[in-house]
XYZ file of C-alpha atoms in Angstrom:
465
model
C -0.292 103.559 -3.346
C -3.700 105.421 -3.955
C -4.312 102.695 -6.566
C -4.173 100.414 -4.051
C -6.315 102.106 -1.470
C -8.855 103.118 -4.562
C -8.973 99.044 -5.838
C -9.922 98.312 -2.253
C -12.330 100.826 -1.875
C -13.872 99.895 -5.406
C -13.938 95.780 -4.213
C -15.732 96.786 -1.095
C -18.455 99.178 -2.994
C -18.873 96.271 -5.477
C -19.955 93.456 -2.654
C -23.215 96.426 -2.374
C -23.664 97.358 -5.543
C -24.268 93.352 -6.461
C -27.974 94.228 -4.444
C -28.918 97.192 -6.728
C -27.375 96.676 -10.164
C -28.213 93.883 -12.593
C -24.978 91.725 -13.363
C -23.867 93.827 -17.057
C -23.987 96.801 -15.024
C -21.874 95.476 -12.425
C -19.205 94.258 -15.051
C -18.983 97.734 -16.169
C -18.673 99.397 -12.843
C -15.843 97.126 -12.515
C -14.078 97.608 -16.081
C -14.503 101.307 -14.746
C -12.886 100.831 -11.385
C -9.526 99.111 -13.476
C -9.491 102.183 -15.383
C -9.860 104.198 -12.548
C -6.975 102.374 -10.775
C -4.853 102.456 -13.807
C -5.215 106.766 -14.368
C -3.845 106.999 -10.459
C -1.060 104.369 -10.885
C 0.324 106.347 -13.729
C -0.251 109.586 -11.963
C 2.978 108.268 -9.938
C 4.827 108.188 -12.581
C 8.630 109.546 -11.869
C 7.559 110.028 -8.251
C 9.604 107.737 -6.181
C 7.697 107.513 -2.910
C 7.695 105.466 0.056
C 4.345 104.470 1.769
C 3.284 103.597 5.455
C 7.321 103.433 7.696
C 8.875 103.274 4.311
C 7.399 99.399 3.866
C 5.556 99.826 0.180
C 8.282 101.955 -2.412
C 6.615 103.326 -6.097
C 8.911 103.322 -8.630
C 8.371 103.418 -12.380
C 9.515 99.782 -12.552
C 6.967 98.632 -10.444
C 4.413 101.175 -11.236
C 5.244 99.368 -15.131
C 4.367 96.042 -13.383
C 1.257 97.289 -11.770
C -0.477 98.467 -15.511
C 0.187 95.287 -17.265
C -1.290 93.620 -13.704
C -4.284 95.845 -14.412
C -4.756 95.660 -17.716
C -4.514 92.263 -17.184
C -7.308 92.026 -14.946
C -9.241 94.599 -17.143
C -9.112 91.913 -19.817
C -10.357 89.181 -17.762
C -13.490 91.319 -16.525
C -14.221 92.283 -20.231
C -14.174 88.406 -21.084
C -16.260 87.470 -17.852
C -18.974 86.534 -20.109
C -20.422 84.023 -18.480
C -21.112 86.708 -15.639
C -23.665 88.411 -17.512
C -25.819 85.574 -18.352
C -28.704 84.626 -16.431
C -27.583 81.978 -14.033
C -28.287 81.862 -10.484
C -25.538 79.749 -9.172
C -22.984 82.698 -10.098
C -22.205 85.561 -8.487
C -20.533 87.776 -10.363
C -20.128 91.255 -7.662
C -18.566 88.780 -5.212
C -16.695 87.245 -7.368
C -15.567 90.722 -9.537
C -14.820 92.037 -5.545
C -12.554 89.063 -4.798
C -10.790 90.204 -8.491
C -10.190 93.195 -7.398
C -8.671 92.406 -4.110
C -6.586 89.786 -5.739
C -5.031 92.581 -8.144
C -4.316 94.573 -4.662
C -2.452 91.621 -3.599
C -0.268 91.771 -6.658
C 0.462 94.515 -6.623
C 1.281 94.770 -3.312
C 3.690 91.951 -4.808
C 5.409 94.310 -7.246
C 5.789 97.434 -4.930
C 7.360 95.935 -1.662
C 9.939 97.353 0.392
C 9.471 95.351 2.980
C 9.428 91.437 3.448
C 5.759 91.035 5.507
C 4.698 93.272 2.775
C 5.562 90.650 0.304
C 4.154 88.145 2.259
C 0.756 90.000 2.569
C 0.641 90.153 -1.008
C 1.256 86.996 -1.768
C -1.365 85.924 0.697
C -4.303 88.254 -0.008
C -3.541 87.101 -4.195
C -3.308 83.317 -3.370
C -6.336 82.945 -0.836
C -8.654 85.082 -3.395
C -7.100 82.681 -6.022
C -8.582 79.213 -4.183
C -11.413 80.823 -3.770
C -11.763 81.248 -7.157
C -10.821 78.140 -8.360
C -13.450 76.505 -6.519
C -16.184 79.056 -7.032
C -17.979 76.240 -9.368
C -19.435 74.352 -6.811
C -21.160 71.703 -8.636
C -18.224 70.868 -10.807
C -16.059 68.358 -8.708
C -13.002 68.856 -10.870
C -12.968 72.436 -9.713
C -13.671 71.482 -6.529
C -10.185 69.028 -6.568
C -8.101 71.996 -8.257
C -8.859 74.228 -5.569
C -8.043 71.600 -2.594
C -4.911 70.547 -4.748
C -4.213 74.311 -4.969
C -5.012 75.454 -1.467
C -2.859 72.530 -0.406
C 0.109 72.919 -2.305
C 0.224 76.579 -2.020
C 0.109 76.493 1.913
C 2.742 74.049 1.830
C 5.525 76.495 -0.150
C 4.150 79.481 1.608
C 5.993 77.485 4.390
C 9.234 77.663 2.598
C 8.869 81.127 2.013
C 8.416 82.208 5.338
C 11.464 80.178 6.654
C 13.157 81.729 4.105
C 12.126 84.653 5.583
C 12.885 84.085 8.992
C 16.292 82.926 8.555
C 17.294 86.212 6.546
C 15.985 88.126 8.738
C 17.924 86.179 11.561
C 21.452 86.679 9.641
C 20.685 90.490 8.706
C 18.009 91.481 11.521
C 15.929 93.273 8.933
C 12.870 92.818 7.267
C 13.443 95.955 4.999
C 15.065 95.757 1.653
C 17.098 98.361 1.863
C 18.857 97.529 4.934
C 18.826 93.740 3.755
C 20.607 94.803 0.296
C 23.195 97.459 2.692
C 23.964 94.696 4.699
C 24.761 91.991 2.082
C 26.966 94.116 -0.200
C 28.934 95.690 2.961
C 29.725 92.302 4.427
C 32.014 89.362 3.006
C 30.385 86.122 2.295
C 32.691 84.028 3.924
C 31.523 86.068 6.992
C 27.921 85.665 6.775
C 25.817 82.674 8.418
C 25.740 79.570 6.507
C 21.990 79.424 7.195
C 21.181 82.939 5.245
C 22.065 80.784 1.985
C 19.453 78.596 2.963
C 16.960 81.547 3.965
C 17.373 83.054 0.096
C 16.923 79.880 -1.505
C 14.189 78.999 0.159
C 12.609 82.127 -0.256
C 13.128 81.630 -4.101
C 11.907 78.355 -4.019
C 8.877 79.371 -2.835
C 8.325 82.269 -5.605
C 9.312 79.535 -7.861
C 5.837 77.608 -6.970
C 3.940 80.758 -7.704
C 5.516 81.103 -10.969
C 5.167 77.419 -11.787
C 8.746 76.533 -12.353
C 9.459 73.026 -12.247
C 9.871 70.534 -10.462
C 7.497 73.036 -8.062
C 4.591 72.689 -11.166
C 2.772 69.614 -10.690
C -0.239 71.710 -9.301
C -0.302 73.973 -12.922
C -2.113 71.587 -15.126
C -4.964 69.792 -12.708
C -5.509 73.494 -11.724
C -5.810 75.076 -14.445
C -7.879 72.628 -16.193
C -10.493 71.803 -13.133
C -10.782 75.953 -12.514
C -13.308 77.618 -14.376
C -11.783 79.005 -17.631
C -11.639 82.751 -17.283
C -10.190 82.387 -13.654
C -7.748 79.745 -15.262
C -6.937 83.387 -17.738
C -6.602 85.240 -14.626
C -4.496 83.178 -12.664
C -2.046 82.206 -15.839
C -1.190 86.266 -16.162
C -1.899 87.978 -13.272
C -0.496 86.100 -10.729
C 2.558 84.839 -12.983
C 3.586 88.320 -13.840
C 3.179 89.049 -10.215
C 4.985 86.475 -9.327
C 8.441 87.336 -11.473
C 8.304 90.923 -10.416
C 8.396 89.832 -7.079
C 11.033 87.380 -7.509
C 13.275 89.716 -10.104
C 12.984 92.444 -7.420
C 14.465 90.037 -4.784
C 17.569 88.402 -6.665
C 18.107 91.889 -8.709
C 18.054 93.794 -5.678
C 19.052 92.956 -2.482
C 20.529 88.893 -3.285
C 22.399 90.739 -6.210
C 25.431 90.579 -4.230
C 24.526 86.707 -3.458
C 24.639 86.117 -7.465
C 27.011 82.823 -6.730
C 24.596 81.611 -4.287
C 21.050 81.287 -6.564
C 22.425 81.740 -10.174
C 23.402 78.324 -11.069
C 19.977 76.557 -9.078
C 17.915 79.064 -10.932
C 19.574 78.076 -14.247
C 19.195 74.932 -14.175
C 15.178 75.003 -12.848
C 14.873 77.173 -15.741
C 16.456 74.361 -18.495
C 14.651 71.628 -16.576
C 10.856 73.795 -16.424
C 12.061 73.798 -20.685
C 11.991 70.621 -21.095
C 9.485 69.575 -19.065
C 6.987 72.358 -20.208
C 7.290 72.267 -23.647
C 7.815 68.156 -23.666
C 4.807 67.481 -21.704
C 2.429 70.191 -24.176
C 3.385 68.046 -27.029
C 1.501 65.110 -26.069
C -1.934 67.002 -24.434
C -5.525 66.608 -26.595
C -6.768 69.435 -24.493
C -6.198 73.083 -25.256
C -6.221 73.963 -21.436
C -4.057 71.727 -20.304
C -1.348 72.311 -23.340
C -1.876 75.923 -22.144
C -1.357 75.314 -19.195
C 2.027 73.784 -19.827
C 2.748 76.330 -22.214
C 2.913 78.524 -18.835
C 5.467 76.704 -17.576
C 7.440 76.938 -20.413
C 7.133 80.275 -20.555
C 8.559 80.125 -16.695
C 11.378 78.946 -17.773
C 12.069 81.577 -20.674
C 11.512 84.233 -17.800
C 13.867 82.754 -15.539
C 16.644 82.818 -18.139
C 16.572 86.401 -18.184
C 16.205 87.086 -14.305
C 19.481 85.021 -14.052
C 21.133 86.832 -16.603
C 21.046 89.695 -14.298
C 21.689 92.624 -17.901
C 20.927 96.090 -17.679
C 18.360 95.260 -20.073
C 16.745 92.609 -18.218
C 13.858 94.710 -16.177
C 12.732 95.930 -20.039
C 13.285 92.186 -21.351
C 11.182 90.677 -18.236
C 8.382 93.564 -19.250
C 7.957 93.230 -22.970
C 7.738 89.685 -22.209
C 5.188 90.247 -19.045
C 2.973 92.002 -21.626
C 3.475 90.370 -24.736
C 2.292 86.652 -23.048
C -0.740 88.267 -21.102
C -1.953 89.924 -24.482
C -1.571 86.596 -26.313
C -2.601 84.288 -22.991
C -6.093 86.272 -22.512
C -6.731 86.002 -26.549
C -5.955 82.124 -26.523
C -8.192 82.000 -23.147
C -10.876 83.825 -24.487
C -11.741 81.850 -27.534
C -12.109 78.501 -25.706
C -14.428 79.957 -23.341
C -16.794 80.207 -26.765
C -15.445 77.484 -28.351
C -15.650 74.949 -25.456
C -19.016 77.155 -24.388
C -20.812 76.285 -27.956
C -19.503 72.443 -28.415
C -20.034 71.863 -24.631
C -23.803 70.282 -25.830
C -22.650 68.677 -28.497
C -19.007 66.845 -27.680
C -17.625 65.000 -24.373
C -14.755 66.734 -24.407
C -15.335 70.497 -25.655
C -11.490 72.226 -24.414
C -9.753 69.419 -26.945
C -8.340 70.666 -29.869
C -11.438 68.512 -31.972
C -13.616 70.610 -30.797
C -12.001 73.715 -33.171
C -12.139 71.913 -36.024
C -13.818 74.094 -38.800
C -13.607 77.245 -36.881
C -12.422 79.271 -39.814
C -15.734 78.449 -41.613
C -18.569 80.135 -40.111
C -16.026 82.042 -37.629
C -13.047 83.644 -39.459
C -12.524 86.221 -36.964
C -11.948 84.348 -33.607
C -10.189 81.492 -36.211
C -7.734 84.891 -36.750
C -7.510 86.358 -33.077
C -7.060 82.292 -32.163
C -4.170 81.998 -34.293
C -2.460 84.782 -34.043
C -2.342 84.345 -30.202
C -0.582 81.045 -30.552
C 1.716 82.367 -33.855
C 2.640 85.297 -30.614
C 3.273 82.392 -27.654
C 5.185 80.585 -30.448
C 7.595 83.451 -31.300
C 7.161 83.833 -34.422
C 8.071 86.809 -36.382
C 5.429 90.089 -36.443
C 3.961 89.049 -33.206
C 5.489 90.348 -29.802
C 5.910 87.166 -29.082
C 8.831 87.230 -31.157
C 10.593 90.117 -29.991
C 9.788 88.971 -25.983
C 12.167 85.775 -26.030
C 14.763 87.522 -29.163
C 15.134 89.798 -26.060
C 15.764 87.305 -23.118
C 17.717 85.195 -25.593
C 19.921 88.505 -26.078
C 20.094 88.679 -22.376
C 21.542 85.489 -21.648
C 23.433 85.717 -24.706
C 25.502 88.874 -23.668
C 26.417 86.820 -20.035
C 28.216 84.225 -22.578
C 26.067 81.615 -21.369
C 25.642 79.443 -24.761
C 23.871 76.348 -23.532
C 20.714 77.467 -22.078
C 20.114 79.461 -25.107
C 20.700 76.970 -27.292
C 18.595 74.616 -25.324
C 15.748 77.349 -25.405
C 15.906 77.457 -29.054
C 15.303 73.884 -29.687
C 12.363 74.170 -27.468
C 10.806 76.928 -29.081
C 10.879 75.307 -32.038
C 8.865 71.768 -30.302
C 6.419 74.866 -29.071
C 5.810 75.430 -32.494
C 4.844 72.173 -33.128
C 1.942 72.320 -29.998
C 0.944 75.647 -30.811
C 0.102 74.841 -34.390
C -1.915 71.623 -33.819
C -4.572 74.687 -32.976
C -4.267 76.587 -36.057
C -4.132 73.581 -38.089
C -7.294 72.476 -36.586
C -9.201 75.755 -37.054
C -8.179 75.999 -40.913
C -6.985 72.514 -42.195
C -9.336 70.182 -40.439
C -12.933 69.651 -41.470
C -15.771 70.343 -38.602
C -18.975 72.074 -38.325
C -19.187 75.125 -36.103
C -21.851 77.349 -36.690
C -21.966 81.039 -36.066
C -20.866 81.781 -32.096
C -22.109 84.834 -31.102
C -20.021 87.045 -29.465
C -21.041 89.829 -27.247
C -20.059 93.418 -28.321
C -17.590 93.864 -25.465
C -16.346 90.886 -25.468
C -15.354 90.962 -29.553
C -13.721 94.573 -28.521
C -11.290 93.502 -26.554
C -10.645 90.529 -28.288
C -9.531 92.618 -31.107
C -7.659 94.967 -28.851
C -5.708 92.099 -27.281
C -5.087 90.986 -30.757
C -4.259 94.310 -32.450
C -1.771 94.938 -29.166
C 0.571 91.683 -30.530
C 0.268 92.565 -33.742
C 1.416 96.429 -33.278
C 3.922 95.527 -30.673
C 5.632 92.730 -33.381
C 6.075 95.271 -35.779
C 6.772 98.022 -33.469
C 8.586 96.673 -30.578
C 10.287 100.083 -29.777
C 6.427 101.543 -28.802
C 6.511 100.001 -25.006
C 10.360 98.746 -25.033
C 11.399 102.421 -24.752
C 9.165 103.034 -21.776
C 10.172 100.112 -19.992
């Protein structure tokens, strides 16, 4: 809770500070605030507490949640590049303020107790999300992606809240506790046909948020018409958000409504497969096969919140973590890639345009591959060891098919995610020498080092969790 008060304080101070401090300073009072944040979320640790009428509940699952959330969004300000530079359309305080509120949203997402509290959440991160997406004014394909976004997200917030509504009309609670009391103590056949409805359609709407299909159509225009290192922030932040939220809801109080959302979720989660992985086969630019790679990786997730194992909140974590390190890594190096060749090529996010990377550029050629290698799964990243432990999840519920059918599709993401390392080392281009900024190459090697330690040492963060 005082992370949450401090992060709002600290996006308030930074609209002000914009007037005094020159735009490298600011970026650093805001890295500062994240760490800030981070110290008091982990002061909670193993203090369960319950905030303001017992609506917003720490616990060290969520308080887990919050820190990759933050780190997260520490990443994203350390690669906000473009922020620093001398440009007087951007506005990077504002923008670094909206951040921060966004992460309160989420994390408001990941600590509810209370169903408006989840709805305020979601709200505060989605609204500071199409504002984001927009914020490049004189690009019109940002300018569609946040209508398309604004538009679509209004429409399932709709769902949500009659989802909402209708639980609350069959239980008359909005608190999670009582919610959960009152579906285990009562029989099913005695409850309201219309609280089925109410939970699905509050799933359905989480689902959107998450990018599960068929509720993804928004995820690639989006991603690819949003400015790139908001595209990074929305692709980890708000996902992770997203499943805590969602595994907090069906693990907690629908737990005793497994019957009711188990076999839907199951088969969203084969179909987002297919489509996710399917559709990044055929895409020439690295954004948008990214951005399907999300939704792939939606559908991994979902496997193990419907295999409802001990195991699964640790599984769902490892994962959460191992995909932002790898995400913000991939992210990072087409904002210099596409940055450098966007003088010299039409199309600068297509995979042509990291031809010859390796050359003149053997370290981001390195980070770059080993972030796909990690989304990929392949062994010595924590990529890996994130879907060997959902697959072990939804293995021990004897529930053969969707693991089987999530094998074959890791192995056509292998396929997509190699097209970039084969173009950074196999195929012939000329890329000179791309300067990197000093804190940007930092955490690029952090993020990088992170998959590389957690692939060989998975037991480091799995224990915690």
């Amino acid at each position: 809770m005082t992370a949450i008060i401090a992060l709002s304080l600290f996006g308030i101070s930074n609209l002000f500070l914009g007037f005094w401090f020159p735009r490298k300073t600011i970026q650093l009072i805001t890295l500062l605030f994240l760490v800030v944040s981070m110290a008091l979320t982990v002061s909670d640790w193993n203090h369960e507490l319950l905030w303001f009428g017992n609506m917003f509940r720490t616990t060290n699952t969520s308080i887990n949640f919050s820190l990759i959330i933050q780190l997260a969004a520490f990443f994203v300000v350390a690669f906000s590049k473009a922020f620093g530079q001398d440009d007087e359309h951007t506005h990077p305080a504002e923008y670094y303020a909206i951040m921060l509120f966004s992460v309160v949203g989420a994390i408001l997402m990941v600590s509810f107790d209370h169903m408006i509290v989840l709805f305020v959440g979601l709200e505060i991160l989605s609204v500071a999300m199409y504002v984001l997406t927009g914020s490049d004014k004189r690009n019109l394909r940002s300018n569609e992606a946040a209508i398309k976004y604004f538009l679509m997200g209004s429409f399932t917030t709709g769902f949500l809240l009659f989802g909402i509504t209708l639980v609350y009309g069959a239980t008359r609670s909005f608190y999670i506790s009582n919610i959960g009391t009152i579906l285990t103590t009562t029989a099913p056949e005695s409850m309201p046909s219309f609280l089925f409805i109410g939970v699905l359609l509050i799933i359905v709407g989480l689902l959107f948020k998450v990018s599960a299909a068929p509720f993804h159509f928004w995820t690639p225009d989006v991603y690819e018409g949003a400015p790139t290192i908001f595209t990074m922030f929305m692709s980890t932040i708000v996902k992770t958000a997203s499943f805590a939220a969602l595994f907090q809801l069906v693990s907690g109080i629908f737990g005793s409504l497994y019957t009711v959302w188990v076999l839907p979720v199951y088969f969203i989660s084969m179909l987002t497969l297919v489509v996710g992985n399917i559709s990044a086969v055929y895409q020439q630019s690295v954004k948008r096969m990214l951005a399907f790679s999300s939704i792939s990786h939606a559908g991994y997730l979902l496997l193990t919140v419907s295999s409802k194992q001990i195991s699964t909140t640790s599984s769902i974590l490892y994962y959460s973590l191992s995909y932002t390190l790898a995400t913000v890594v991939a992210f990072a190096v087409l904002i210099l890639v596409s940055e450098y060749q966007s003088a010299r090529v039409e199309k600068p996010e297509n995979f042509s345009s990291f031809e010859g990377l390796a050359k003149n550029n053997p370290g981001l050629a390195l980070c770059f591959s080993i972030s796909m290698l990690s989304l990929a799964g392949i062994p010595l990243t924590a990529g890996f060891w994130g879907k060997f432990f959902i697959f072990s999840d939804t293995f021990s519920r004897n529930i053969i098919y969707p693991v089987i059918l999530a094998i074959l599709m890791s192995a056509v993401g292998i396929y997509y995610y190699f097209k970039g390392i084969i173009a950074v080392y196999l195929k012939a281009g000329e890329i000179e020498k791309i300067e990197v900024p000093t804190l940007f190459k930092m955490a690029l090697w952090a993020c990088t080092l992170g998959t590389i330690i957690l692939g060989i040492y998975p037991s480091l963060v799995k224990s915690v969790f």
